[in-house]
mmCIF file of N, CA and C in Angstrom:
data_model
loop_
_atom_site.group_PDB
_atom_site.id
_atom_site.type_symbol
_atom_site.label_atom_id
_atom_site.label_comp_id
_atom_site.label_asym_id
_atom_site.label_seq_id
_atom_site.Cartn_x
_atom_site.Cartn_y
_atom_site.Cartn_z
ATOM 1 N N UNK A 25 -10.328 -21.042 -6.633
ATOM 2 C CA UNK A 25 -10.328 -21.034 -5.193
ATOM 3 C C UNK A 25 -11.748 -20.796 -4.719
ATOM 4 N N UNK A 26 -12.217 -21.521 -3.554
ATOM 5 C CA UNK A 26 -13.718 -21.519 -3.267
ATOM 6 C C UNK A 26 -13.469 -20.351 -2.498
ATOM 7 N N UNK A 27 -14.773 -19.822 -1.601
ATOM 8 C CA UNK A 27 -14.886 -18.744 -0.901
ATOM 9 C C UNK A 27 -13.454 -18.677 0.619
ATOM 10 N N UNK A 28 -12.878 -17.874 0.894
ATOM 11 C CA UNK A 28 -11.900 -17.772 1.798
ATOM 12 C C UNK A 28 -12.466 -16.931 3.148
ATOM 13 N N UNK A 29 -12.494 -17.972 3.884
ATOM 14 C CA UNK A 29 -12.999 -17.368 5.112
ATOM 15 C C UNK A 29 -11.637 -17.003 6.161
ATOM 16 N N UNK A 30 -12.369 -15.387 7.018
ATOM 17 C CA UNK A 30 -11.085 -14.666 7.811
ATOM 18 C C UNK A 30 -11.783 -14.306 8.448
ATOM 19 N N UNK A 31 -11.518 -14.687 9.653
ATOM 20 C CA UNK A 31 -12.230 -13.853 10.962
ATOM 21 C C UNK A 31 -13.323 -13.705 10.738
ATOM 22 N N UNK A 32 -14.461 -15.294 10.081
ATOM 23 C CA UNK A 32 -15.499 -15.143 10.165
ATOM 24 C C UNK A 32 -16.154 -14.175 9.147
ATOM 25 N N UNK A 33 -15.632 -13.648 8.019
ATOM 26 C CA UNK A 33 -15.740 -12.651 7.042
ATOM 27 C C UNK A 33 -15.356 -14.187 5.662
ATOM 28 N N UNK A 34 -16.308 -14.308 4.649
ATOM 29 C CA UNK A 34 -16.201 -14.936 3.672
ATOM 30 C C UNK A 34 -16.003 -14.057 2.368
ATOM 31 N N UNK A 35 -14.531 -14.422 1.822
ATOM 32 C CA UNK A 35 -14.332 -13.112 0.566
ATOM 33 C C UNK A 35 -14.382 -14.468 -0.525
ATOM 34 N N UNK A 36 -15.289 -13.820 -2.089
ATOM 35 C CA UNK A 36 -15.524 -14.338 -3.025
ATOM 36 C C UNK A 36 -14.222 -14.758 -3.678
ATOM 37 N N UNK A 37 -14.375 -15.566 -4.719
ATOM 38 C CA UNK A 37 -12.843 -16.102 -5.343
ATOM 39 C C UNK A 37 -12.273 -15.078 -6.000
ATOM 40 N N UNK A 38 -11.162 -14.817 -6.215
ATOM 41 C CA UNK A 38 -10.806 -13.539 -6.936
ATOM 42 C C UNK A 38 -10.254 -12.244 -6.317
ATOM 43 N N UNK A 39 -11.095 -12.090 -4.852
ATOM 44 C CA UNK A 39 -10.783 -10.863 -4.212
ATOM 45 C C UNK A 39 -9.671 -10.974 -3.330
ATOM 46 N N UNK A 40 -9.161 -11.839 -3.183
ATOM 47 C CA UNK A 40 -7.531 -11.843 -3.077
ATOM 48 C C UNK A 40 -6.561 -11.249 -4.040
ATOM 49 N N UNK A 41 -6.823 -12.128 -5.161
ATOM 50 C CA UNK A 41 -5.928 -11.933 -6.131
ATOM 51 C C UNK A 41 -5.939 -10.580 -6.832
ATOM 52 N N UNK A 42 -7.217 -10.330 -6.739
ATOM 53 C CA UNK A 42 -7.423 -8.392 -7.287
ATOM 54 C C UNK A 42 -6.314 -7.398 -6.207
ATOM 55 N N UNK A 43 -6.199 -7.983 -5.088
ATOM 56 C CA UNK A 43 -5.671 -7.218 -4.276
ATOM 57 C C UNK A 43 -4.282 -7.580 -4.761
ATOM 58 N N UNK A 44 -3.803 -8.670 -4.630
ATOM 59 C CA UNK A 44 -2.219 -8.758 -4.885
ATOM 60 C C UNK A 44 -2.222 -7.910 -6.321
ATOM 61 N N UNK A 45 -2.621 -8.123 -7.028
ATOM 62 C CA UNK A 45 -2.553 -7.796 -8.440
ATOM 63 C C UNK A 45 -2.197 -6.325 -8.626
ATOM 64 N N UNK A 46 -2.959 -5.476 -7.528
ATOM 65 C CA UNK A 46 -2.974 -4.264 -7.140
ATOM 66 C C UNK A 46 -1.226 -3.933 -6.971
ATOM 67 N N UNK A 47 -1.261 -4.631 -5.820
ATOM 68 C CA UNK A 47 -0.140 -4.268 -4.921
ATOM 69 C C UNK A 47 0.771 -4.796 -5.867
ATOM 70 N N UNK A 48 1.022 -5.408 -7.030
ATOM 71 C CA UNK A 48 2.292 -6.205 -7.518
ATOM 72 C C UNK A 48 2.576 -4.829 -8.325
ATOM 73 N N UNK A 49 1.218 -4.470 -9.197
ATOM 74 C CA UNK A 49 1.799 -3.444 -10.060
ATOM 75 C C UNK A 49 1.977 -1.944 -9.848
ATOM 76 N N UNK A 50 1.817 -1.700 -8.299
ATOM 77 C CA UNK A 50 2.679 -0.607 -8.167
ATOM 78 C C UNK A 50 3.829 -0.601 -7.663
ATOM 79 N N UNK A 51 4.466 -1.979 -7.563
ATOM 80 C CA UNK A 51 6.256 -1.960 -7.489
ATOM 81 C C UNK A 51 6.822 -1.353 -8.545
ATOM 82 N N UNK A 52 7.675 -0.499 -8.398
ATOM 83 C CA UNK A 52 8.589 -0.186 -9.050
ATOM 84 C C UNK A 52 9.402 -0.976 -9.813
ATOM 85 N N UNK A 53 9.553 -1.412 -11.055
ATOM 86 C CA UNK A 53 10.148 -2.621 -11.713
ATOM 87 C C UNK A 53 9.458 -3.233 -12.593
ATOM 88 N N UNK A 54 8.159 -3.398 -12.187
ATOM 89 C CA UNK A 54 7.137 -4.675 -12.488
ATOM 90 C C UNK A 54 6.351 -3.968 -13.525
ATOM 91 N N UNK A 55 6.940 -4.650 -14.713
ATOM 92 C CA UNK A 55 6.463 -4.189 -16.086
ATOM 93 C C UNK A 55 4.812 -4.792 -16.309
ATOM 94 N N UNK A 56 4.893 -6.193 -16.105
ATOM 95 C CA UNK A 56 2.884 -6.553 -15.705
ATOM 96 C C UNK A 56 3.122 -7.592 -14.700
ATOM 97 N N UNK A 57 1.888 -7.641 -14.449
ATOM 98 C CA UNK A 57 1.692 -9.309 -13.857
ATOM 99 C C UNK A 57 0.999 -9.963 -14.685
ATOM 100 N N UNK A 58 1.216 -11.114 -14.441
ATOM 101 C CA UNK A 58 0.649 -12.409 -15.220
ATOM 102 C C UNK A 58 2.140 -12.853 -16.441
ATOM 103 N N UNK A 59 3.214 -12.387 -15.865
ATOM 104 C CA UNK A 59 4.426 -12.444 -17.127
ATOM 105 C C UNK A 59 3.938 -13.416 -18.678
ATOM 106 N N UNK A 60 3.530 -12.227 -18.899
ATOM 107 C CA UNK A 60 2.946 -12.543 -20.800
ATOM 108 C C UNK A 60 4.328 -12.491 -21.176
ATOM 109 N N UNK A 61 4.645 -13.523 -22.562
ATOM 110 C CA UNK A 61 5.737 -13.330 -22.876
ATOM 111 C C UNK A 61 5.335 -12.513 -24.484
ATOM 112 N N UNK A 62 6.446 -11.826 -25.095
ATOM 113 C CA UNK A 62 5.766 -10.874 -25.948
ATOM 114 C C UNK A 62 4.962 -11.539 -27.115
ATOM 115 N N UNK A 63 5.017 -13.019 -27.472
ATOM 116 C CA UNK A 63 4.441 -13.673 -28.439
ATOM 117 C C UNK A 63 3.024 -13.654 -27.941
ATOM 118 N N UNK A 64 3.027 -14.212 -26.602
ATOM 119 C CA UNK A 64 1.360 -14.500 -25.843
ATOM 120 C C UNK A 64 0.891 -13.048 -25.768
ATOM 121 N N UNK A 65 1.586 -11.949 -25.788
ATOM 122 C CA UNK A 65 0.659 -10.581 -25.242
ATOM 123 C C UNK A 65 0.150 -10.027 -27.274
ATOM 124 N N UNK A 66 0.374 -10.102 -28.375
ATOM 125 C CA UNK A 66 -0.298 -10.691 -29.288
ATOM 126 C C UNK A 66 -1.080 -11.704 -29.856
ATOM 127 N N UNK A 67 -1.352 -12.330 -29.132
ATOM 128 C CA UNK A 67 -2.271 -13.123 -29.171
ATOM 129 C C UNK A 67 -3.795 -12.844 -28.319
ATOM 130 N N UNK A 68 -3.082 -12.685 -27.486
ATOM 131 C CA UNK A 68 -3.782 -12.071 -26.216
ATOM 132 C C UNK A 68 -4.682 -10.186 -26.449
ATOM 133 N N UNK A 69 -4.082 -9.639 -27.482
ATOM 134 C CA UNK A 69 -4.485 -8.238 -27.763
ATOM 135 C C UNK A 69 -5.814 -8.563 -28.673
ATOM 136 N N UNK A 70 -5.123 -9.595 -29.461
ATOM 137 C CA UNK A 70 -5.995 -9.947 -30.567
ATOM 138 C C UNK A 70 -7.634 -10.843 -30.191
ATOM 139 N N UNK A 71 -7.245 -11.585 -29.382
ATOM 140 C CA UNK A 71 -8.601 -12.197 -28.284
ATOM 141 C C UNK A 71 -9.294 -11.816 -27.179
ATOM 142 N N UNK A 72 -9.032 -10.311 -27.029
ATOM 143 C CA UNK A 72 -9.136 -9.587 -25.638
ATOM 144 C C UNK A 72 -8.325 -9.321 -24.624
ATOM 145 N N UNK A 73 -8.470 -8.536 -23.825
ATOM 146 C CA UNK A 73 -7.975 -8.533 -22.474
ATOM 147 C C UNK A 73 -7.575 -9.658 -21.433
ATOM 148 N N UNK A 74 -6.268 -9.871 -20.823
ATOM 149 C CA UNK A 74 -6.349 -11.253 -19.987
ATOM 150 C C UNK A 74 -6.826 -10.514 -19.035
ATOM 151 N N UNK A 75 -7.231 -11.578 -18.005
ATOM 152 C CA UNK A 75 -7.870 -11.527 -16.477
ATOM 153 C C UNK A 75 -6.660 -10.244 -15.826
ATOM 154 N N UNK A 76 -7.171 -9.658 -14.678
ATOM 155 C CA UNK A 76 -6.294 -8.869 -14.132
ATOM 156 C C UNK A 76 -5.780 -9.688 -12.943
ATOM 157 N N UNK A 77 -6.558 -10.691 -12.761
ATOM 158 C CA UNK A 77 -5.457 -11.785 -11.786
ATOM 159 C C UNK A 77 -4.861 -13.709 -12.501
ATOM 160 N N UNK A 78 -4.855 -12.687 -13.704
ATOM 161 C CA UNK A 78 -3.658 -13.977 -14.898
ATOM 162 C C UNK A 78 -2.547 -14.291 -14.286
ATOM 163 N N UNK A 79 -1.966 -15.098 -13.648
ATOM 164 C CA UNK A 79 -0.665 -15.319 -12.590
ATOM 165 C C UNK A 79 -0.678 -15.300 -11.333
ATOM 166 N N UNK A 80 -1.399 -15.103 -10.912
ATOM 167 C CA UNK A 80 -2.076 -15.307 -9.433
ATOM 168 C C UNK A 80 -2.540 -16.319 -9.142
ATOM 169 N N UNK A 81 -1.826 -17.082 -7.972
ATOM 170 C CA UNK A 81 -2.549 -18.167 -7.016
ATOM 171 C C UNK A 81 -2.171 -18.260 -5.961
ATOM 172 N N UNK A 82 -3.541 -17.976 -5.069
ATOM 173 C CA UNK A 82 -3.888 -17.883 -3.550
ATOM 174 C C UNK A 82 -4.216 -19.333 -3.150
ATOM 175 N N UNK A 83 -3.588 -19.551 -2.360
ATOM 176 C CA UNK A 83 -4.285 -21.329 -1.514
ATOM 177 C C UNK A 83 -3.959 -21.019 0.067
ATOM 178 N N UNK A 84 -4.538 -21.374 0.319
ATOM 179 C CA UNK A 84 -4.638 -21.987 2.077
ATOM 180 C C UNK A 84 -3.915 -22.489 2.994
ATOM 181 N N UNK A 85 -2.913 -22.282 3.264
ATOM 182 C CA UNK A 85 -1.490 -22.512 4.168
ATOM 183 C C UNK A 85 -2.003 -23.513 5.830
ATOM 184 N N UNK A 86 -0.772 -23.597 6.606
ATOM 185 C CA UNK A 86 -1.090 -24.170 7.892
ATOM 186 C C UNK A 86 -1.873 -22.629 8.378
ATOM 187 N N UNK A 87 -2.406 -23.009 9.536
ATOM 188 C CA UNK A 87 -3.193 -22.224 10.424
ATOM 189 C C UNK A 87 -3.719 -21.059 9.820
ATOM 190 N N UNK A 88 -4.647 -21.807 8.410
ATOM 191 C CA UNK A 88 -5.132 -20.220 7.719
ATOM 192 C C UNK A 88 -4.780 -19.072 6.751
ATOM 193 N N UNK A 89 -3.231 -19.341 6.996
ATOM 194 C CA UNK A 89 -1.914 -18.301 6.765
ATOM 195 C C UNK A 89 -2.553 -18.549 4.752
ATOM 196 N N UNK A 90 -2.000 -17.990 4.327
ATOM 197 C CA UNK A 90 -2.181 -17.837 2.712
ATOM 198 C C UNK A 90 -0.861 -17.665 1.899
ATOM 199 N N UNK A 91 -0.640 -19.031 0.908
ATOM 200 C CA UNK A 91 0.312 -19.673 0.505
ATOM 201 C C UNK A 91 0.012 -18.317 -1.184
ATOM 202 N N UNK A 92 0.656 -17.673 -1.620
ATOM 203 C CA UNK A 92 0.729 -16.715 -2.660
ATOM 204 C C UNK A 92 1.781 -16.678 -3.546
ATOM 205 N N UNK A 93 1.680 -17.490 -4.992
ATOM 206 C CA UNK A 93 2.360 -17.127 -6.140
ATOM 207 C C UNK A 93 2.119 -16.013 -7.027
ATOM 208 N N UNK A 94 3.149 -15.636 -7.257
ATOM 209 C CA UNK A 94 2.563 -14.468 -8.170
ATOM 210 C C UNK A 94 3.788 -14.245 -9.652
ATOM 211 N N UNK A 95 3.057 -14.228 -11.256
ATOM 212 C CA UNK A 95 4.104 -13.959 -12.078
ATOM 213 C C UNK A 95 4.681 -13.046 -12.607
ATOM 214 N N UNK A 96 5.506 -12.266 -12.636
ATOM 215 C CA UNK A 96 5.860 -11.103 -13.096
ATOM 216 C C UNK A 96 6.600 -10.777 -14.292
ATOM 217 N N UNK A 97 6.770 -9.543 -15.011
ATOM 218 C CA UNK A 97 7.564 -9.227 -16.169
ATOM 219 C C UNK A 97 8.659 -8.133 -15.080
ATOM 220 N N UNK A 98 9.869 -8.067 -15.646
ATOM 221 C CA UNK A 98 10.257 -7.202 -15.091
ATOM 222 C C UNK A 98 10.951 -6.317 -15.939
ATOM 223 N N UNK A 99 10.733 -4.462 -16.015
ATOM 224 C CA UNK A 99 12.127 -3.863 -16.840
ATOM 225 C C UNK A 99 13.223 -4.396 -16.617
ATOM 226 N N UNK A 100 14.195 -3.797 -18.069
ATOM 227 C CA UNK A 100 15.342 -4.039 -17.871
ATOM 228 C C UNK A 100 15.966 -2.839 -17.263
ATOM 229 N N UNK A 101 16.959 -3.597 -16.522
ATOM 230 C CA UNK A 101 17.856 -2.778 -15.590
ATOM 231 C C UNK A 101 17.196 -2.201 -14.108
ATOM 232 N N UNK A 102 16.576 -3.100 -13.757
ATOM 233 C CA UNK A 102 16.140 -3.061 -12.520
ATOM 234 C C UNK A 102 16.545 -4.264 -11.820
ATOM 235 N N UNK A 103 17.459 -4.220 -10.515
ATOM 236 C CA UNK A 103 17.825 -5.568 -9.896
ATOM 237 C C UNK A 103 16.671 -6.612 -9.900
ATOM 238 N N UNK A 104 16.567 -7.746 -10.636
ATOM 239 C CA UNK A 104 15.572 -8.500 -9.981
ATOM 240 C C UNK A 104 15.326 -9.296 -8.472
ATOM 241 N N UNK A 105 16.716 -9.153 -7.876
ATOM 242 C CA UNK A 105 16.192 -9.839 -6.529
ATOM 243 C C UNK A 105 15.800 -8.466 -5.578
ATOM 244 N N UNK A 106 16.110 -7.003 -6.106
ATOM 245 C CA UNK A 106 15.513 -6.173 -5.293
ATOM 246 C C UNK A 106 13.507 -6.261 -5.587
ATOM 247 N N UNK A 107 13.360 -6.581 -7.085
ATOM 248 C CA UNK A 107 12.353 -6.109 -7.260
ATOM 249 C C UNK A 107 10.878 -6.805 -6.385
ATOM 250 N N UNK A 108 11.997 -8.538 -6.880
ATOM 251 C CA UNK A 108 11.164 -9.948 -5.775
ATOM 252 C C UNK A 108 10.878 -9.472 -4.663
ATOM 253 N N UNK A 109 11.830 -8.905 -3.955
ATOM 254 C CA UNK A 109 11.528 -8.387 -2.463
ATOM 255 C C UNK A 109 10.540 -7.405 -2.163
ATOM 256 N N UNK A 110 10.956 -6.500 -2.874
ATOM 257 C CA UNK A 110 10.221 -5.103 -3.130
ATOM 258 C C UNK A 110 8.201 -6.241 -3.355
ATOM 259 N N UNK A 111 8.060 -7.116 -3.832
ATOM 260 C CA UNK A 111 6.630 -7.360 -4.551
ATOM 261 C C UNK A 111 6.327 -8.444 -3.301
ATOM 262 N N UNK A 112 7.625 -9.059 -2.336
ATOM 263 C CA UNK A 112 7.110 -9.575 -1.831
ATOM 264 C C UNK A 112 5.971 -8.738 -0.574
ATOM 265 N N UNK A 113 7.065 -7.695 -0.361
ATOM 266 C CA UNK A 113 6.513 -6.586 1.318
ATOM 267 C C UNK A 113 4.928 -6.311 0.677
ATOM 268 N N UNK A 114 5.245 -6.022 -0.740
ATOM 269 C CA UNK A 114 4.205 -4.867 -1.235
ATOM 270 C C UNK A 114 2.687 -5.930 -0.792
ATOM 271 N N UNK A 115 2.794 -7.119 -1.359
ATOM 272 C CA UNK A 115 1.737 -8.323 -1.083
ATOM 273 C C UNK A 115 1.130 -8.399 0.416
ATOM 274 N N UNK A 116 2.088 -9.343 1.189
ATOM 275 C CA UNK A 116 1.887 -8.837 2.752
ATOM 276 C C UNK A 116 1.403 -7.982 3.252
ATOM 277 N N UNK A 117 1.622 -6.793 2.806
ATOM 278 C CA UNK A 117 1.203 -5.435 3.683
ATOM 279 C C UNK A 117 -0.358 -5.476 2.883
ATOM 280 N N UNK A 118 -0.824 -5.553 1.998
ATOM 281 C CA UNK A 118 -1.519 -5.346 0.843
ATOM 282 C C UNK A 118 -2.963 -5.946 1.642
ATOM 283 N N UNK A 119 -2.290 -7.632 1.766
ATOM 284 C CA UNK A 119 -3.258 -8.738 2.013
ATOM 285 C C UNK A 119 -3.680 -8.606 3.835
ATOM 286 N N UNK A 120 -2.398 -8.433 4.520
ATOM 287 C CA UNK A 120 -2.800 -7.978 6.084
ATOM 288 C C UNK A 120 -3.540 -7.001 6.517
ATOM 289 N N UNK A 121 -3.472 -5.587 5.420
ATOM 290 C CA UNK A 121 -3.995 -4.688 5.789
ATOM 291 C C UNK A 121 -5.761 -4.286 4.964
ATOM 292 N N UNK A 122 -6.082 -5.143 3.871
ATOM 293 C CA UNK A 122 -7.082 -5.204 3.599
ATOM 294 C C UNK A 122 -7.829 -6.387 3.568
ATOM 295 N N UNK A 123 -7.657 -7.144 3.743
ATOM 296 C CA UNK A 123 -8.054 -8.265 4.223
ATOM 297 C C UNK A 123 -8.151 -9.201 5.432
ATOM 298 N N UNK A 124 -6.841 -8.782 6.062
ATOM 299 C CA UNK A 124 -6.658 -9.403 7.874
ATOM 300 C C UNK A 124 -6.506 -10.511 7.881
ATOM 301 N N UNK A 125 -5.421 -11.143 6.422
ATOM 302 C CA UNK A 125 -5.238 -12.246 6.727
ATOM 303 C C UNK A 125 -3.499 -12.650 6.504
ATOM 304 N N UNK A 126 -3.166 -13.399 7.266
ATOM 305 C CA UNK A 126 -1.479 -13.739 7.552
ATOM 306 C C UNK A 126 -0.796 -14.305 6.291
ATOM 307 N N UNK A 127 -0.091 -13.703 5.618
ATOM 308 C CA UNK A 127 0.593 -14.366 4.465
ATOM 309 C C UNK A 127 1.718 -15.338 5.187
ATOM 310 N N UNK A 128 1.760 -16.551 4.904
ATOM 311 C CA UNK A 128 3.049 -17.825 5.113
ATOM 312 C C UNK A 128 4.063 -17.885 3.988
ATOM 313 N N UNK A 129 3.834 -17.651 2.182
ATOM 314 C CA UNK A 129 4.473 -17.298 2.090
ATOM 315 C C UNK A 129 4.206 -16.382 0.791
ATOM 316 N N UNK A 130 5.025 -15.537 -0.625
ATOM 317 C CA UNK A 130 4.868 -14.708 -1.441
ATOM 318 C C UNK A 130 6.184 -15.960 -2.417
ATOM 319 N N UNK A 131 5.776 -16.861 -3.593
ATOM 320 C CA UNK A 131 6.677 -16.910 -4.333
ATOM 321 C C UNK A 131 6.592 -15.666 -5.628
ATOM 322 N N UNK A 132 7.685 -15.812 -6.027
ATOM 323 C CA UNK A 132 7.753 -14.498 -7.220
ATOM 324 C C UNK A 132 8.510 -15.312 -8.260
ATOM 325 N N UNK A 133 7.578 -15.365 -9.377
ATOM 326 C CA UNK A 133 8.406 -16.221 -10.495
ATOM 327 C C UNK A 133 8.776 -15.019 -11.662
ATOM 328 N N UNK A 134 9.632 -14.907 -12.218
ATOM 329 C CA UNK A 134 10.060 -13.901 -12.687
ATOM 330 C C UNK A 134 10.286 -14.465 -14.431
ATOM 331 N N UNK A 135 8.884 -14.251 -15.321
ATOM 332 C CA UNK A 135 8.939 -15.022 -16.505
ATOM 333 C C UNK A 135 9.650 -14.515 -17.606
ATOM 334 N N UNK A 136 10.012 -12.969 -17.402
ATOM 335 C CA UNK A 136 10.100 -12.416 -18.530
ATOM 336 C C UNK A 136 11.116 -10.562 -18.039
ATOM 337 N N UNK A 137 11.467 -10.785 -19.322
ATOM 338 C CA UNK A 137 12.123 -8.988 -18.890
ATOM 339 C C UNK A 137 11.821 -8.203 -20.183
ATOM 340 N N UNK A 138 11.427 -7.081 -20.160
ATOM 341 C CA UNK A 138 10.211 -5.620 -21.030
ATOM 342 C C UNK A 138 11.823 -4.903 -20.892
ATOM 343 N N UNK A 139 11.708 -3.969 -22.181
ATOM 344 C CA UNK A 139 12.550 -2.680 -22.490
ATOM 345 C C UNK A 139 11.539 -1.774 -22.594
ATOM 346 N N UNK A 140 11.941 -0.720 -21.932
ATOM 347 C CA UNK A 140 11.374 0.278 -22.121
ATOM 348 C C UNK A 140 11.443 1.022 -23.625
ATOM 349 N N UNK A 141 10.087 1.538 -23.516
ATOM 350 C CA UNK A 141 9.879 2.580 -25.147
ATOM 351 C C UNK A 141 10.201 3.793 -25.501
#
């Protein structure tokens, strides 16, 4: 994503997605973002660290608004359509209130489900 301009304020590529990324993983539920499935998160240990906005994509909606996918793992035994909801508010509030810009919409793809240890 090139630079995202808001109210005349230009934020670098990335500083969206650091923010959702934020806001995804303090939902309650949301085991990571970027839904690694457990084969890729060995692979992934073994080659480094993934990006902290791995599953994240911000694009450019009608009138500005900001079109937001985001992938998630979720525990087990946590409703997943509470949790979708729960990651959608958390985004919105996240992106309006540090950034000042209008979310249009939050998809939540839900790749994977984590047991706890």
């Amino acid at each position: 994503m090139s630079d995202l301009n808001v109210d005349g304020m230009a934020l670098a590529p990335g500083v969206v997605e650091t923010i959702v990324s934020i806001a995804v993983a303090e939902v309650d539920g949301v085991a990571s973002v970027g839904g690694a499935s457990a084969a890729n998160r060995g692979i992934r240990a073994a080659l480094g660290s993934k990006p902290a906005t791995a599953g994240i994509q911000v694009a450019p909606g009608e009138d500005d608004a900001l079109q937001i996918s985001v992938r998630i793992d979720v525990y087990y035994g946590h409703v997943r359509p509470d949790v979708a909801a729960a990651v959608r508010q958390s985004v919105v509030d996240a992106v309006a209130s540090q950034v000042g810009a209008t979310v249009e919409s939050v998809d939540v793809y839900i790749d994977g489900i984590q047991f706890n240890k």
